[in-house]
Amino acid sequence: MSVHINAKKGEVAESVLLPGDPMRAKWIADYFLENVMQYNDVRGMLGYTGTYKGKRVSVQGTGMGIPSTLIYAHELINEFGVKNLIRVGSAGSYQKEVKIRDIVIAMAASTNSGLNTIRFNGADYAPTASFDLFQKAIKVAEQKGIAIKAGNILSSDEFYADDFNDFKKWADYGVLCVEMETNGLYTVAAKHNVNALSILTISDSLVTKERTTSEEREQTFKEMIEIALELA
Ligand SMILES: O=P(O)(O)O[C@H]1O[C@H](CO)[C@@H](O)[C@H]1O
Ligand SMILES: O=c1cc[nH]c(=O)[nH]1
């Protein structure tokens, strides 16, 4: 057991899907996994282990934002021996070509968080996806006929920016979409020499102002889960 995860040793699989929303974790376990056991309920941040096509896989909510995600990723890696951390999250589009329900794989994650500048004494660190998981995800998506987009994303510290037009600067530099966790996830995975990948589904667009409902964000977005589960 760790501070935030009350699983016993061995109850968490080597590969873990990481949605921000703990209710999406429950939905993934209910909808996709067999032989499911719930291993975590601390703070309502639900975690489950089950099997997918006979392979053991876990799914753990992380909460929202880099600080919360760092807690779960750190404990999963250091206390439970997790080797593959695959985020399955929602994101807001920054580009008109990136449309609602599109899937974006984060090759790299920029941020406005100060955590890495503190960690690296004022210098920038560029956290990137695991090349191995990235390559596999591209292959799986091709096999399943699922279109994906891939590139740089923004992990923002705030959901409600003072000025929503701030996104245009990031968009000009080719950033595809915004979410709130990947920069931290890729950094902690690099530190501990394990694999991390973020697969995101566009839930809303800062360009067109369209958006999906919270229920859709919790219970749909099946294609990114299907890709993620094949990487486990
Ligand atoms: O859908 P999840 O995985 O929670 O991800 C996105 O949704 C939350 C904001 O609504 C943030 O956590 C953001 O990164
Ligand atoms: O606009 C959005 C959508 C999902 N997640 C975010 O952080 N921002």
Tab-separated table of C-alpha atoms and ligand atoms in Angstrom:
chain	number	residue	atom	x	y	z
A	1	MET	CA	0.000	0.000	0.000
A	2	SER	CA	1.153	3.532	-0.688
A	3	VAL	CA	-0.137	6.837	0.667
A	4	HIS	CA	-2.746	7.313	-2.072
A	5	ILE	CA	-3.261	3.778	-3.415
A	6	ASN	CA	-4.478	1.067	-1.057
A	7	ALA	CA	-3.610	-1.878	-3.304
A	8	LYS	CA	-1.588	-4.839	-2.084
A	9	LYS	CA	1.700	-5.702	-3.797
A	10	GLY	CA	0.968	-7.532	-7.039
A	11	GLU	CA	-2.554	-6.161	-7.431
A	12	VAL	CA	-1.525	-3.543	-10.007
A	13	ALA	CA	-0.511	-4.712	-13.510
A	14	GLU	CA	2.701	-3.629	-15.287
A	15	SER	CA	0.659	-1.557	-17.744
A	16	VAL	CA	-1.808	1.022	-16.447
A	17	LEU	CA	-4.275	3.225	-18.315
A	18	LEU	CA	-4.554	6.647	-16.696
A	19	PRO	CA	-7.689	8.729	-17.231
A	20	GLY	CA	-7.928	11.971	-15.231
A	21	ASP	CA	-11.538	11.165	-14.344
A	22	PRO	CA	-11.906	8.282	-11.855
A	23	MET	CA	-15.407	7.609	-13.228
A	24	ARG	CA	-13.845	7.086	-16.666
A	25	ALA	CA	-11.585	4.518	-14.957
A	26	LYS	CA	-14.712	2.717	-13.698
A	27	TRP	CA	-16.323	2.903	-17.120
A	28	ILE	CA	-13.195	1.461	-18.800
A	29	ALA	CA	-13.069	-1.390	-16.269
A	30	ASP	CA	-16.812	-2.135	-16.644
A	31	TYR	CA	-16.903	-1.830	-20.408
A	32	PHE	CA	-13.589	-3.329	-21.585
A	33	LEU	CA	-12.085	-5.564	-18.883
A	34	GLU	CA	-12.851	-9.070	-17.622
A	35	ASN	CA	-12.086	-10.566	-14.184
A	36	VAL	CA	-12.102	-7.061	-12.709
A	37	MET	CA	-11.089	-6.261	-9.111
A	38	GLN	CA	-11.115	-2.771	-7.646
A	39	TYR	CA	-7.821	-2.159	-5.840
A	40	ASN	CA	-8.151	1.501	-4.918
A	41	ASP	CA	-10.735	3.759	-3.361
A	42	VAL	CA	-8.538	6.219	-1.464
A	43	ARG	CA	-9.938	9.743	-2.056
A	44	GLY	CA	-12.401	8.205	-4.533
A	45	MET	CA	-9.563	7.918	-7.065
A	46	LEU	CA	-10.719	4.558	-8.359
A	47	GLY	CA	-8.245	1.922	-9.585
A	48	TYR	CA	-9.005	-1.480	-11.121
A	49	THR	CA	-7.117	-4.486	-12.463
A	50	GLY	CA	-8.605	-6.919	-14.953
A	51	THR	CA	-7.787	-8.696	-18.170
A	52	TYR	CA	-8.075	-7.581	-21.772
A	53	LYS	CA	-7.770	-10.341	-24.383
A	54	GLY	CA	-6.197	-12.433	-21.619
A	55	LYS	CA	-3.531	-9.839	-20.641
A	56	ARG	CA	-3.505	-8.231	-17.182
A	57	VAL	CA	-4.031	-4.499	-17.270
A	58	SER	CA	-4.915	-1.826	-14.714
A	59	VAL	CA	-6.750	1.455	-14.976
A	60	GLN	CA	-6.227	4.224	-12.450
A	61	GLY	CA	-7.775	7.702	-12.187
A	62	THR	CA	-5.194	10.450	-11.691
A	63	GLY	CA	-7.317	13.516	-10.959
A	64	MET	CA	-6.771	16.752	-12.835
A	65	GLY	CA	-3.472	18.543	-13.321
A	66	ILE	CA	0.218	17.770	-13.143
A	67	PRO	CA	0.577	17.728	-9.317
A	68	SER	CA	-2.167	15.128	-8.846
A	69	THR	CA	-0.900	13.018	-11.749
A	70	LEU	CA	2.659	13.075	-10.391
A	71	ILE	CA	1.445	11.565	-7.124
A	72	TYR	CA	-0.245	8.594	-8.818
A	73	ALA	CA	2.504	8.055	-11.398
A	74	HIS	CA	5.221	8.190	-8.711
A	75	GLU	CA	3.457	5.653	-6.499
A	76	LEU	CA	2.521	3.351	-9.375
A	77	ILE	CA	6.142	3.272	-10.581
A	78	ASN	CA	7.971	3.185	-7.266
A	79	GLU	CA	5.593	1.196	-5.044
A	80	PHE	CA	3.893	-1.071	-7.568
A	81	GLY	CA	6.520	-1.608	-10.287
A	82	VAL	CA	4.454	-0.172	-13.152
A	83	LYS	CA	6.406	-0.011	-16.436
A	84	ASN	CA	3.901	1.340	-18.982
A	85	LEU	CA	1.796	4.406	-18.128
A	86	ILE	CA	-0.741	5.234	-20.801
A	87	ARG	CA	-2.839	8.342	-20.297
A	88	VAL	CA	-6.284	8.316	-21.883
A	89	GLY	CA	-7.607	11.844	-21.584
A	90	SER	CA	-9.752	14.542	-23.074
A	91	ALA	CA	-8.289	17.683	-24.634
A	92	GLY	CA	-9.297	20.989	-26.205
A	93	SER	CA	-8.326	21.611	-29.829
A	94	TYR	CA	-6.072	24.544	-30.751
A	95	GLN	CA	-6.197	23.963	-34.519
A	96	LYS	CA	-9.107	24.060	-36.955
A	97	GLU	CA	-7.925	20.791	-38.539
A	98	VAL	CA	-8.111	19.053	-35.134
A	99	LYS	CA	-11.797	18.344	-34.737
A	100	ILE	CA	-14.125	17.141	-31.970
A	101	ARG	CA	-13.584	13.389	-31.307
A	102	ASP	CA	-10.271	13.327	-33.209
A	103	ILE	CA	-7.535	11.343	-31.482
A	104	VAL	CA	-4.242	13.077	-30.770
A	105	ILE	CA	-1.126	11.268	-29.589
A	106	ALA	CA	1.236	13.551	-27.689
A	107	MET	CA	4.768	13.203	-29.083
A	108	ALA	CA	5.899	15.971	-26.731
A	109	ALA	CA	4.228	18.144	-24.109
A	110	SER	CA	4.887	21.851	-23.617
A	111	THR	CA	3.679	23.498	-20.424
A	112	ASN	CA	3.046	26.743	-18.583
A	113	SER	CA	3.676	24.899	-15.297
A	114	GLY	CA	6.714	26.013	-13.299
A	115	LEU	CA	7.517	22.525	-12.017
A	116	ASN	CA	10.231	21.635	-14.513
A	117	THR	CA	11.870	25.060	-14.487
A	118	ILE	CA	12.181	24.652	-10.715
A	119	ARG	CA	13.469	21.091	-11.140
A	120	PHE	CA	16.034	22.149	-13.770
A	121	ASN	CA	17.121	25.416	-12.126
A	122	GLY	CA	15.487	27.723	-14.662
A	123	ALA	CA	16.289	25.670	-17.763
A	124	ASP	CA	13.645	24.107	-20.026
A	125	TYR	CA	13.236	20.336	-20.195
A	126	ALA	CA	11.386	18.823	-23.172
A	127	PRO	CA	9.508	15.716	-22.034
A	128	THR	CA	8.642	13.330	-24.854
A	129	ALA	CA	6.584	10.186	-25.371
A	130	SER	CA	8.095	6.722	-25.143
A	131	PHE	CA	9.205	5.965	-28.711
A	132	ASP	CA	8.350	2.290	-28.236
A	133	LEU	CA	4.757	2.949	-27.103
A	134	PHE	CA	4.358	5.666	-29.714
A	135	GLN	CA	5.421	3.368	-32.559
A	136	LYS	CA	3.119	0.601	-31.289
A	137	ALA	CA	0.181	3.009	-30.990
A	138	ILE	CA	0.613	4.188	-34.584
A	139	LYS	CA	0.697	0.585	-35.779
A	140	VAL	CA	-2.393	-0.413	-33.754
A	141	ALA	CA	-4.313	2.636	-35.001
A	142	GLU	CA	-3.423	1.733	-38.608
A	143	GLN	CA	-4.497	-1.893	-38.096
A	144	LYS	CA	-7.816	-0.781	-36.614
A	145	GLY	CA	-8.366	1.883	-39.277
A	146	ILE	CA	-8.484	4.634	-36.635
A	147	ALA	CA	-7.207	8.012	-37.857
A	148	ILE	CA	-4.831	9.735	-35.465
A	149	LYS	CA	-2.977	13.010	-35.307
A	150	ALA	CA	0.336	13.346	-33.466
A	151	GLY	CA	2.524	16.228	-32.353
A	152	ASN	CA	3.231	18.716	-29.606
A	153	ILE	CA	0.500	19.455	-27.062
A	154	LEU	CA	0.175	21.856	-24.124
A	155	SER	CA	-0.223	20.666	-20.534
A	156	SER	CA	-1.724	23.743	-18.913
A	157	ASP	CA	-1.912	24.488	-15.195
A	158	GLU	CA	-5.286	26.135	-15.632
A	159	PHE	CA	-8.516	25.104	-17.303
A	160	TYR	CA	-10.070	28.576	-17.111
A	161	ALA	CA	-7.473	30.995	-18.501
A	162	ASP	CA	-7.895	34.746	-17.889
A	163	ASP	CA	-7.742	35.243	-21.633
A	164	PHE	CA	-8.813	32.311	-23.797
A	165	ASN	CA	-7.176	33.982	-26.806
A	166	ASP	CA	-3.793	33.099	-25.241
A	167	PHE	CA	-4.134	29.782	-27.046
A	168	LYS	CA	-3.357	31.458	-30.380
A	169	LYS	CA	0.353	31.810	-29.565
A	170	TRP	CA	0.648	28.072	-28.871
A	171	ALA	CA	-1.402	27.354	-31.985
A	172	ASP	CA	0.978	29.494	-34.092
A	173	TYR	CA	3.840	27.293	-32.905
A	174	GLY	CA	2.044	24.124	-33.999
A	175	VAL	CA	0.653	22.928	-30.666
A	176	LEU	CA	-2.342	20.715	-31.454
A	177	CYS	CA	-4.407	20.778	-28.270
A	178	VAL	CA	-4.485	21.455	-24.534
A	179	GLU	CA	-4.896	19.181	-21.524
A	180	MET	CA	-3.414	19.298	-18.026
A	181	GLU	CA	-1.204	16.277	-17.238
A	182	THR	CA	1.090	14.916	-19.956
A	183	ASN	CA	4.133	17.135	-19.341
A	184	GLY	CA	4.331	15.834	-15.757
A	185	LEU	CA	3.641	12.237	-16.758
A	186	TYR	CA	6.388	12.173	-19.406
A	187	THR	CA	8.835	13.805	-16.985
A	188	VAL	CA	8.278	11.350	-14.129
A	189	ALA	CA	8.422	8.395	-16.547
A	190	ALA	CA	11.762	9.629	-17.933
A	191	LYS	CA	13.149	10.070	-14.428
A	192	HIS	CA	12.361	6.462	-13.550
A	193	ASN	CA	13.199	4.997	-16.979
A	194	VAL	CA	9.723	3.644	-17.678
A	195	ASN	CA	7.400	4.171	-20.655
A	196	ALA	CA	4.664	6.772	-20.943
A	197	LEU	CA	2.286	7.788	-23.705
A	198	SER	CA	-0.714	10.108	-23.804
A	199	ILE	CA	-3.584	9.337	-26.120
A	200	LEU	CA	-6.167	12.105	-26.128
A	201	THR	CA	-9.628	12.594	-27.578
A	202	ILE	CA	-10.717	16.093	-28.508
A	203	SER	CA	-13.655	16.991	-26.262
A	204	ASP	CA	-13.969	20.631	-27.274
A	205	SER	CA	-12.482	23.201	-29.583
A	206	LEU	CA	-11.114	26.582	-28.663
A	207	VAL	CA	-11.286	27.428	-32.366
A	208	THR	CA	-14.950	26.602	-33.088
A	209	LYS	CA	-16.215	26.683	-29.445
A	210	GLU	CA	-17.978	23.307	-29.897
A	211	ARG	CA	-17.951	20.995	-26.894
A	212	THR	CA	-19.039	17.561	-25.695
A	213	THR	CA	-20.982	16.868	-22.466
A	214	SER	CA	-19.402	15.553	-19.235
A	215	GLU	CA	-21.249	12.273	-19.775
A	216	GLU	CA	-19.685	11.897	-23.225
A	217	ARG	CA	-16.243	12.674	-21.744
A	218	GLU	CA	-16.786	9.936	-19.132
A	219	GLN	CA	-18.366	7.206	-21.224
A	220	THR	CA	-17.560	7.553	-24.886
A	221	PHE	CA	-14.193	8.076	-26.564
A	222	LYS	CA	-13.893	4.303	-27.058
A	223	GLU	CA	-11.322	4.394	-29.853
A	224	MET	CA	-8.491	5.822	-27.767
A	225	ILE	CA	-9.161	3.152	-25.119
A	226	GLU	CA	-9.062	0.420	-27.769
A	227	ILE	CA	-5.644	1.666	-28.922
A	228	ALA	CA	-4.357	2.025	-25.347
A	229	LEU	CA	-5.458	-1.481	-24.319
A	230	GLU	CA	-3.536	-3.043	-27.206
A	231	LEU	CA	-0.318	-1.440	-25.836
A	232	ALA	CA	-0.718	-3.030	-22.407
B	1	LIG	O1	-10.281	13.977	-19.349
B	1	LIG	P1	-9.099	14.096	-18.445
B	1	LIG	O2	-8.224	12.899	-18.491
B	1	LIG	O3	-9.455	14.455	-17.009
B	1	LIG	O4	-8.228	15.327	-19.026
B	1	LIG	C1	-8.658	16.653	-19.218
B	1	LIG	O5	-9.885	16.967	-18.579
B	1	LIG	C2	-9.652	17.696	-17.353
B	1	LIG	C3	-10.292	19.045	-17.459
B	1	LIG	O6	-11.655	18.932	-17.669
B	1	LIG	C4	-8.133	17.787	-17.206
B	1	LIG	O7	-7.708	16.722	-16.390
B	1	LIG	C5	-7.683	17.653	-18.641
B	1	LIG	O8	-6.364	17.245	-18.830
B	2	LIG	O1	-10.288	22.545	-23.244
B	2	LIG	C1	-9.919	21.564	-22.597
B	2	LIG	C2	-10.508	20.307	-22.734
B	2	LIG	C3	-10.065	19.275	-21.998
B	2	LIG	N1	-9.058	19.509	-21.140
B	2	LIG	C4	-8.477	20.702	-21.004
B	2	LIG	O2	-7.560	20.860	-20.197
B	2	LIG	N2	-8.929	21.709	-21.723
